[in-house]
PDB file of C-alpha atoms and ligand atoms in Angstrom:
ATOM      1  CA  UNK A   1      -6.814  29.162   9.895  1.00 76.00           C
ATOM      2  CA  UNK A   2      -8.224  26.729   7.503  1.00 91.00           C
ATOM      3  CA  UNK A   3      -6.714  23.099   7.938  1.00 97.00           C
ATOM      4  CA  UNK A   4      -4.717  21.128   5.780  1.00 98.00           C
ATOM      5  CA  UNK A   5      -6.336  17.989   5.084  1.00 98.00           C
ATOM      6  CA  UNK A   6      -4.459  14.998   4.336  1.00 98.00           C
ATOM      7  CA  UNK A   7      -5.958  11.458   3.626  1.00 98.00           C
ATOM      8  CA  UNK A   8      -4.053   8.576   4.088  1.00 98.00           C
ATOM      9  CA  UNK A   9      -3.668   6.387   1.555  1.00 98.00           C
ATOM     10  CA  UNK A  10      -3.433   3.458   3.569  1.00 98.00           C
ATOM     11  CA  UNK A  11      -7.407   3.445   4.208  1.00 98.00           C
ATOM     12  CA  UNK A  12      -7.949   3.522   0.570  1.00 98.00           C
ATOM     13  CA  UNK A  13      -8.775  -0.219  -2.082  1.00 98.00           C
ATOM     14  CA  UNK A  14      -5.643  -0.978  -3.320  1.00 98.00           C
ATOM     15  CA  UNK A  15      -7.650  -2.488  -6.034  1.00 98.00           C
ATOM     16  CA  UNK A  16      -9.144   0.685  -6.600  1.00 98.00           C
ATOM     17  CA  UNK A  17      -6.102   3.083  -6.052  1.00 98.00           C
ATOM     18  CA  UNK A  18      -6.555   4.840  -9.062  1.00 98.00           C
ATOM     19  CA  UNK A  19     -10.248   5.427  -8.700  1.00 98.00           C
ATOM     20  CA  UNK A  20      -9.436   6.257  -4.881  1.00 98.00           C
ATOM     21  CA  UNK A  21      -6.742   9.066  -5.860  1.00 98.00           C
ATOM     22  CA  UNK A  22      -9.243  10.288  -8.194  1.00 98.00           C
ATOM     23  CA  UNK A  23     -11.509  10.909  -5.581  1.00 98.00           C
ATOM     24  CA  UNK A  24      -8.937  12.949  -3.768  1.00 98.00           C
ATOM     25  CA  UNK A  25      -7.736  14.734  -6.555  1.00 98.00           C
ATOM     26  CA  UNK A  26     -11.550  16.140  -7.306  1.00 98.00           C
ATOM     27  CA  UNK A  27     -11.981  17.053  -3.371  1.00 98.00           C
ATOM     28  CA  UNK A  28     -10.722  19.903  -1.269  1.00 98.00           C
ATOM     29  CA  UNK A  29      -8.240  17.724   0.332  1.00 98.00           C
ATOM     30  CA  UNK A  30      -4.900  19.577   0.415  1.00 98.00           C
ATOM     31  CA  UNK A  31      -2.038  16.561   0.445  1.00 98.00           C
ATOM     32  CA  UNK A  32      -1.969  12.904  -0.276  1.00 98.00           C
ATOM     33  CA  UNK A  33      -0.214  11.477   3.033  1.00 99.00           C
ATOM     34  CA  UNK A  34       1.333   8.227   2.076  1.00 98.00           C
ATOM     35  CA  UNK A  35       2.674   5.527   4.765  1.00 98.00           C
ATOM     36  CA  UNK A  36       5.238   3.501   4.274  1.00 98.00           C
ATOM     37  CA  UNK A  37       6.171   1.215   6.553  1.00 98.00           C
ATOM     38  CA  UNK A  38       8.903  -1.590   6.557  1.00 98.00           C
ATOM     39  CA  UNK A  39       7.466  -4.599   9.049  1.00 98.00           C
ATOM     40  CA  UNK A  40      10.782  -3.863  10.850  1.00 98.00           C
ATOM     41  CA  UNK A  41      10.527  -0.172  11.997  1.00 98.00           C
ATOM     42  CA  UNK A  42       7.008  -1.017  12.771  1.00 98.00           C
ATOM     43  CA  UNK A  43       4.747  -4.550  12.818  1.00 98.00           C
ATOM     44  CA  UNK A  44       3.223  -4.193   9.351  1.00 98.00           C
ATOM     45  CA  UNK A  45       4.570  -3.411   5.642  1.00 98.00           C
ATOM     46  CA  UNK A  46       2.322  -1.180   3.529  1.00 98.00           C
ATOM     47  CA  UNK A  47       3.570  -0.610   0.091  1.00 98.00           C
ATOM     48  CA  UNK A  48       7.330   1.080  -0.902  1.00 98.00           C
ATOM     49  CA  UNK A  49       8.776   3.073  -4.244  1.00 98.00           C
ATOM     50  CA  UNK A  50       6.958   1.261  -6.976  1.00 98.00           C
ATOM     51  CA  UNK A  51       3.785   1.875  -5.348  1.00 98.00           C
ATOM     52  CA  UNK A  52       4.481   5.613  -4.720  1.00 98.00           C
ATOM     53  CA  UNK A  53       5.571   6.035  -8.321  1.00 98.00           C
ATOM     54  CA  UNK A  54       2.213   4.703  -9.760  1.00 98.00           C
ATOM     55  CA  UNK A  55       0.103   7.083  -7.439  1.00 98.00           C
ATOM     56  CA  UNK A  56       2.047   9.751  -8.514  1.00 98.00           C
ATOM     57  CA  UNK A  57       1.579   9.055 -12.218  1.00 98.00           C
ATOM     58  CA  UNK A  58      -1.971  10.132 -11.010  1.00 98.00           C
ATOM     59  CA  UNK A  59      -2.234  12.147  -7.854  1.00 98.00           C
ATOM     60  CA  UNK A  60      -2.662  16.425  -8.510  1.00 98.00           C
ATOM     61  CA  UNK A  61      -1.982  17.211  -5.179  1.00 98.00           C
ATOM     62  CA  UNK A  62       1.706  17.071  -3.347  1.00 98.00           C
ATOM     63  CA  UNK A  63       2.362  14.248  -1.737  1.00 98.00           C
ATOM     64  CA  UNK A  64       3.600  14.194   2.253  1.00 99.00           C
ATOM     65  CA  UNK A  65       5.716  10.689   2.512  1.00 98.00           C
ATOM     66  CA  UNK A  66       5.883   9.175   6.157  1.00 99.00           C
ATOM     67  CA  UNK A  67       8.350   6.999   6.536  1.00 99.00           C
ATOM     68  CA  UNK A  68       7.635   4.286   9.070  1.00 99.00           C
ATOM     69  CA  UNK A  69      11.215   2.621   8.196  1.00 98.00           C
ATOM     70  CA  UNK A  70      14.485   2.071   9.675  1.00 98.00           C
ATOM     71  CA  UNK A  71      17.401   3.701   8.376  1.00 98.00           C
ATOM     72  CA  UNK A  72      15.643   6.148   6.237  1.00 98.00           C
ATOM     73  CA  UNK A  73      18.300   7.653   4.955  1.00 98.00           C
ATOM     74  CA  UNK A  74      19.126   5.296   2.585  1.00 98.00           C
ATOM     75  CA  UNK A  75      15.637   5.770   0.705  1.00 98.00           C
ATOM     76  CA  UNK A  76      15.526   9.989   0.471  1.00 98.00           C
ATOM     77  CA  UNK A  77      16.856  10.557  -2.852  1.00 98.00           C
ATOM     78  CA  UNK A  78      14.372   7.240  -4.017  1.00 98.00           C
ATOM     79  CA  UNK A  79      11.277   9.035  -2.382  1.00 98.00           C
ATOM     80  CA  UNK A  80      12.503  12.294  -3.859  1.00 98.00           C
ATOM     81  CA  UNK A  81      12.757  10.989  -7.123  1.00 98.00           C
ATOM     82  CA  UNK A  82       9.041   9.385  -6.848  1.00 97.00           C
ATOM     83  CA  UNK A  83       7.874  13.142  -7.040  1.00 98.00           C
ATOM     84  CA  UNK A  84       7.453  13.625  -2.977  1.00 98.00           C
ATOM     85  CA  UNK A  85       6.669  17.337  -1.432  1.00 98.00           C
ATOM     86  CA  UNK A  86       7.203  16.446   2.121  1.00 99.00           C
ATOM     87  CA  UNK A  87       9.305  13.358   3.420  1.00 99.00           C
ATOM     88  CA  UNK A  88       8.631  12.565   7.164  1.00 99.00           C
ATOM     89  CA  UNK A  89      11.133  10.472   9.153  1.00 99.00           C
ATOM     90  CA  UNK A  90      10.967   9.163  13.075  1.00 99.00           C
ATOM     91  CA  UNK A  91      12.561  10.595  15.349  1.00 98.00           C
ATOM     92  CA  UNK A  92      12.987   6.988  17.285  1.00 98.00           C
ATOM     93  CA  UNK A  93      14.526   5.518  13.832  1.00 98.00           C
ATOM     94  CA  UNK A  94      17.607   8.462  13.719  1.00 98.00           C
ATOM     95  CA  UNK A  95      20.658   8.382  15.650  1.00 98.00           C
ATOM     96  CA  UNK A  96      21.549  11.256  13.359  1.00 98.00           C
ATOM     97  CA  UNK A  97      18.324  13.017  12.701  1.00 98.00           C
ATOM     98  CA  UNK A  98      19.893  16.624  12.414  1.00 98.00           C
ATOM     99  CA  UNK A  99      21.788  14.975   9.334  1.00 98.00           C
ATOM    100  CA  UNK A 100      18.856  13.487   8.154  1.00 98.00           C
ATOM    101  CA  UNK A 101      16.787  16.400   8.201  1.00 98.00           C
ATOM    102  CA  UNK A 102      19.297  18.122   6.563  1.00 98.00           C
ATOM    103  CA  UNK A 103      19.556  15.593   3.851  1.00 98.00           C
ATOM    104  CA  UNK A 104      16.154  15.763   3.060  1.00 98.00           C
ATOM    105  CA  UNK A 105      16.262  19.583   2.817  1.00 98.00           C
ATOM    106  CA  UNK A 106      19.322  19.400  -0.012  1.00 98.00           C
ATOM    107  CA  UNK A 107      17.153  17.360  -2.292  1.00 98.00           C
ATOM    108  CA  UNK A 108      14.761  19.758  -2.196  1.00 98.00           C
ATOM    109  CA  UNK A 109      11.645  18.160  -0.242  1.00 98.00           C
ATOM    110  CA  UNK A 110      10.366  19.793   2.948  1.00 98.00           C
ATOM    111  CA  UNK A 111      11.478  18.166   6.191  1.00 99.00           C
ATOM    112  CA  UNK A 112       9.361  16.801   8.282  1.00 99.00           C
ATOM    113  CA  UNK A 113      10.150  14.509  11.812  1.00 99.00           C
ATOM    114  CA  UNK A 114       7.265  11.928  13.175  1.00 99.00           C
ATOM    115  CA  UNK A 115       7.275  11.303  17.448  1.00 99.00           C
ATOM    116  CA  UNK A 116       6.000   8.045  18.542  1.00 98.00           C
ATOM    117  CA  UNK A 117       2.819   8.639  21.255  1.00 98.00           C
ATOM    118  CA  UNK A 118       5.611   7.838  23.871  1.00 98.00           C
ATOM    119  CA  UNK A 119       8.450  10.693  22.505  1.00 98.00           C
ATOM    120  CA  UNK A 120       8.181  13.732  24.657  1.00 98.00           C
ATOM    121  CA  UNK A 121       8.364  16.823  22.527  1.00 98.00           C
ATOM    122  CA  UNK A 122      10.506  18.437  24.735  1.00 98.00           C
ATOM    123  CA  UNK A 123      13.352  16.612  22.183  1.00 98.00           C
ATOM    124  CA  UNK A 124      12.765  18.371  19.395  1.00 98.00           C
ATOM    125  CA  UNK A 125      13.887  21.468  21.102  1.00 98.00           C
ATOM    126  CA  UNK A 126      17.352  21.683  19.306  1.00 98.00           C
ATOM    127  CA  UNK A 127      15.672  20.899  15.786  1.00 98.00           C
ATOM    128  CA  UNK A 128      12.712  22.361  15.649  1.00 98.00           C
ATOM    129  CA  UNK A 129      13.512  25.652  13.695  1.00 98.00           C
ATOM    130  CA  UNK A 130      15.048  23.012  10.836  1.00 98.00           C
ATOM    131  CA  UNK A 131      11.903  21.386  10.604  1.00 98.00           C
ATOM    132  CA  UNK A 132       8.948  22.082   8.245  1.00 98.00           C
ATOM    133  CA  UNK A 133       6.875  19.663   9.814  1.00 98.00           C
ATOM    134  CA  UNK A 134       6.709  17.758  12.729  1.00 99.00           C
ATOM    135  CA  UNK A 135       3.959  15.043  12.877  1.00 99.00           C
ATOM    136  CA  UNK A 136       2.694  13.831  16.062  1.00 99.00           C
ATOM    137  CA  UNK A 137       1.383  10.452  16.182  1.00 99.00           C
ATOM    138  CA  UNK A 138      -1.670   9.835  17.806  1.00 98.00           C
ATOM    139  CA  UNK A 139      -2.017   6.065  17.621  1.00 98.00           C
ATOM    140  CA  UNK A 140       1.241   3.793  17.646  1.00 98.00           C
ATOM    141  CA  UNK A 141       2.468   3.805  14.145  1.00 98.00           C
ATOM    142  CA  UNK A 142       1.555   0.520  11.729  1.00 98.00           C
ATOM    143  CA  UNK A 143      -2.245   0.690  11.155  1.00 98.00           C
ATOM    144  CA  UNK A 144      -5.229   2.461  10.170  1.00 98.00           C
ATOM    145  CA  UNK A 145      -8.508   2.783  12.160  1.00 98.00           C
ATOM    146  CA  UNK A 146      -7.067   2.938  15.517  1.00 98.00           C
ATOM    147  CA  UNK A 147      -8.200   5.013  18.496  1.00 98.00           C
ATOM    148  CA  UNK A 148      -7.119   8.250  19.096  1.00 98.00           C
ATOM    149  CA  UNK A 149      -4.860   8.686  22.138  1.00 98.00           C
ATOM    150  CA  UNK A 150      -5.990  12.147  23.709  1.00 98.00           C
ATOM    151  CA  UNK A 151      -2.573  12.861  25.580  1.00 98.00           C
ATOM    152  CA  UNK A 152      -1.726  14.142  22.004  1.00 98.00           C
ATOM    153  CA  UNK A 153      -3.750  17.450  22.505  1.00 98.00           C
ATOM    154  CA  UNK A 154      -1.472  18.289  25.573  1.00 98.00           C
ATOM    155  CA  UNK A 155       1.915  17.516  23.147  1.00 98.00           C
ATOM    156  CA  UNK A 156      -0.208  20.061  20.227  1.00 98.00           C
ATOM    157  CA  UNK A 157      -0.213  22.589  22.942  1.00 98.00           C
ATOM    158  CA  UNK A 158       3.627  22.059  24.443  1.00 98.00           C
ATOM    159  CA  UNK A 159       5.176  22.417  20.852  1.00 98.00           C
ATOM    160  CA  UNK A 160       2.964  25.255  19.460  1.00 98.00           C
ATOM    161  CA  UNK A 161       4.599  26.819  22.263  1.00 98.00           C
ATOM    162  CA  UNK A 162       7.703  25.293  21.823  1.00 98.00           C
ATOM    163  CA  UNK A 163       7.280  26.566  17.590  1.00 98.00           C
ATOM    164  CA  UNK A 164       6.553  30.199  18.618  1.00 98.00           C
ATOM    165  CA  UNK A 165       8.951  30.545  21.115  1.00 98.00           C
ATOM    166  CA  UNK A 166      11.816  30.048  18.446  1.00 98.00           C
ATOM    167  CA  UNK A 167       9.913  31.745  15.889  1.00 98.00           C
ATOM    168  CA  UNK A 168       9.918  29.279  13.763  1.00 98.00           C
ATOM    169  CA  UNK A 169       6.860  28.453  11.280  1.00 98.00           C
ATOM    170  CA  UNK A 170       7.208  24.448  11.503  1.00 98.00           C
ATOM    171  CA  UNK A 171       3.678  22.945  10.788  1.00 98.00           C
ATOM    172  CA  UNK A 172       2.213  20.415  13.144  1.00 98.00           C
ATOM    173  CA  UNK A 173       0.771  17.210  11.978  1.00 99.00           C
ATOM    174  CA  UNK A 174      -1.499  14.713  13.382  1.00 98.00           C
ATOM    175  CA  UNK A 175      -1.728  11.668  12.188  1.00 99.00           C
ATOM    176  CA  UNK A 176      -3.932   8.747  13.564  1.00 98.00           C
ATOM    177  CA  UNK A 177      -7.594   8.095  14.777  1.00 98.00           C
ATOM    178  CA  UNK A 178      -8.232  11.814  13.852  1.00 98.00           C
ATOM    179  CA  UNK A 179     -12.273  12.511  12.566  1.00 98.00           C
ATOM    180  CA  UNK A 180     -14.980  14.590  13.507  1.00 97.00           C
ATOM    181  CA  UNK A 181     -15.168  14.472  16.776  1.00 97.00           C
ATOM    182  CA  UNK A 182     -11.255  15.655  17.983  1.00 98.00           C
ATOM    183  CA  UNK A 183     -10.832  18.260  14.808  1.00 98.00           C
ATOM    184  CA  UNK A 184     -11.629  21.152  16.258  1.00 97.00           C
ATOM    185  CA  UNK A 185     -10.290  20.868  19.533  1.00 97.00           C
ATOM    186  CA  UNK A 186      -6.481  19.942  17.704  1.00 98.00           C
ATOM    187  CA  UNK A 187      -7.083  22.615  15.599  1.00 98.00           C
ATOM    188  CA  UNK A 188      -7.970  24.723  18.585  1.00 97.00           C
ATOM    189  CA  UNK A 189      -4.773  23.193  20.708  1.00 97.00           C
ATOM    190  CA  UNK A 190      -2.770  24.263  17.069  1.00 98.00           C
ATOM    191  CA  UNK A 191      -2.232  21.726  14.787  1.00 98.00           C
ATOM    192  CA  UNK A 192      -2.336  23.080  11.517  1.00 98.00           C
ATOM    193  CA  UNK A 193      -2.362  19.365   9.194  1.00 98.00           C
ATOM    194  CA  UNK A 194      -4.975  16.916   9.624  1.00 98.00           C
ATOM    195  CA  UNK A 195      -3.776  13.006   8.520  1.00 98.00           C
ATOM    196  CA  UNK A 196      -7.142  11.333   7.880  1.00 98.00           C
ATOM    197  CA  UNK A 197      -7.413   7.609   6.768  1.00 98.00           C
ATOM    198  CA  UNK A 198     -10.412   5.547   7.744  1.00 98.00           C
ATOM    199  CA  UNK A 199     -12.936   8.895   8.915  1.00 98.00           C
ATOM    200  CA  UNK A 200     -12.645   9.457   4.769  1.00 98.00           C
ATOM    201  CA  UNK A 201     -12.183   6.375   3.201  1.00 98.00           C
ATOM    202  CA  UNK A 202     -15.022   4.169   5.264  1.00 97.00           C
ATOM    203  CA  UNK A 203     -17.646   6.944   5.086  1.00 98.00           C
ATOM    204  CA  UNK A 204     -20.163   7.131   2.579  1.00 98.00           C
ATOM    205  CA  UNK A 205     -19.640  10.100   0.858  1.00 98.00           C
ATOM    206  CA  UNK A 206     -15.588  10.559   1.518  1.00 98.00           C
ATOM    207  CA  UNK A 207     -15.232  13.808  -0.689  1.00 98.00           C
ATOM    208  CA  UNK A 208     -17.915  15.291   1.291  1.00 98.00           C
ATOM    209  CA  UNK A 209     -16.182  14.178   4.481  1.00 98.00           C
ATOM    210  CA  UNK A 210     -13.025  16.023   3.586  1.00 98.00           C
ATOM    211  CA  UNK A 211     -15.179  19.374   2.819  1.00 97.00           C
ATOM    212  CA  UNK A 212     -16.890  18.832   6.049  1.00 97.00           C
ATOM    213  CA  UNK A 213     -13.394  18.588   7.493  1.00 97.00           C
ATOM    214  CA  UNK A 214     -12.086  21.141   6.005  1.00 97.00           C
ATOM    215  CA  UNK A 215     -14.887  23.721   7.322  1.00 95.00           C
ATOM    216  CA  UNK A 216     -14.543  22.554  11.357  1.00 92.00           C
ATOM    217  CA  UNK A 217     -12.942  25.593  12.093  1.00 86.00           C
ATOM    218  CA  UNK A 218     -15.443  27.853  10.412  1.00 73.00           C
TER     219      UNK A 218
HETATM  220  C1  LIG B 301      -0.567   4.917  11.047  1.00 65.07           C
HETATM  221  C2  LIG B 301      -0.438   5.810   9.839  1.00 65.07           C
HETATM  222  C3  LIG B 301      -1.582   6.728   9.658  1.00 65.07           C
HETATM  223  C4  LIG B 301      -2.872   6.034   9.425  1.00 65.07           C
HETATM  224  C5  LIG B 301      -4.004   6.954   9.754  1.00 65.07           C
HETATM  225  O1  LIG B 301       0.576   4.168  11.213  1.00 65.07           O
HETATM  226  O2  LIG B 301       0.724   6.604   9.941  1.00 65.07           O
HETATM  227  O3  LIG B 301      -1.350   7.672   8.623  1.00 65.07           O
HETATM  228  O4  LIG B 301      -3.026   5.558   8.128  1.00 65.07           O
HETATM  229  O5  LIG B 301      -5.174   6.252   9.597  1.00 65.07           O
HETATM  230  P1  LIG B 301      -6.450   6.462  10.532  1.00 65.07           P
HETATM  231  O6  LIG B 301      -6.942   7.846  10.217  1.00 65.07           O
HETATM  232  O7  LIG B 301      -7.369   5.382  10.082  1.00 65.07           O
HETATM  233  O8  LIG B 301      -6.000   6.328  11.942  1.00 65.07           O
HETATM  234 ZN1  LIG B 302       1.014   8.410   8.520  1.00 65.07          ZN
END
């Protein structure tokens, strides 16, 4: 199965943005993955709604909202209303995340939940045939350019399984530290969305990159 590629945002020049989702919009990338992040949830704060309303003004491809933030439900309806295809929310940041989930389904966005490196997927058992998504993060959440942690092709493997076995068609999602070198073998282990921030954004040719990407499997 071909890959869905989706560059971060976070790696891109915010002085630039417009010139950056430009690039994406001309490449084969399939998603815009945008991080938001609170400084409370995790140690950094990115950017929040303005920001995502601007890059929408310009971006031609649906864009897949993480939300590194505590009590995310509060912002759905704002996120929704910024134009968003996919809104992501932690698992660690919902007490009620079958609520949550469900909220984000009624306005119309498909649901996605994020696990920490530390969060077993063993606890999305009850969930997972709600979810669209599921994104496994393969660096602790805050930053770009970290290193990949490679326990995260064992979790791939335990919740394809765990996706199959309820028949359900949830994508999985990794996001962090992911270029050339670990594609194929997540693809292999059955991830099915590539998050890419720094491998595209801090290579020369970055809309080559994502082509290259998106042929690993091939
Ligand atoms: C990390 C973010 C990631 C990050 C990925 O907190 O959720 O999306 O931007 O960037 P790289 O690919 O540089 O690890
Ligand atoms: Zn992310």
């Amino acid at each position: 199965m071909t890959p869905i590629i989706a560059p971060s945002l976070l790696a891109a020049d915010f002085a630039n943005l417009q010139r950056d989702i430009e690039l994406i919009n001309r490449s084969d990338a399939d998603w815009f993955h945008l991080d938001i992040m609170d400084g409370q949830f995790v140690p950094n704060i990115s950017f929040g709604i303005p920001v995502c309303q601007a890059i929408a003004k310009h971006a031609r491809k649906p864009m897949d909202i993480h939300l590194m933030i505590e009590t995310p439900e509060l912002y759905l309806q704002a996120f929704h209303a910024c134009g968003a295809y996919s809104i992501s929310v932690h698992y660690e940041a919902c007490t009620h995340l079958h609520k949550v989930v469900n909220q984000i389904k009624d306005l119309g966005c498909k649901a996605g939940v994020a696990l920490n490196p530390h969060t077993p997927v063993h606890l999305l058992a009850d969930i997972i045939s709600d979810l669209d998504l599921v994104c496994l993060m393969s660096v602790n959440p805050g930053f770009g350019g970290q290193k990949f942690i490679s326990r995260t092709f064992q979790k791939v493997e335990q919740l394809k399984e765990m996706i199959q076995r309820a028949g359900s068609s949830t994508l999985i999602e990794i996001d962090g530290g992911v270029n050339s070198n670990n594609a194929l073998s997540l693809l292999n282990a059955g991830a099915d969305v590539l998050v890419v921030g720094s491998f595209v954004f801090k290579s020369e040719d970055p809309v080559n990159t994502i082509s290259d990407l998106k042929k690993v499997p091939a």
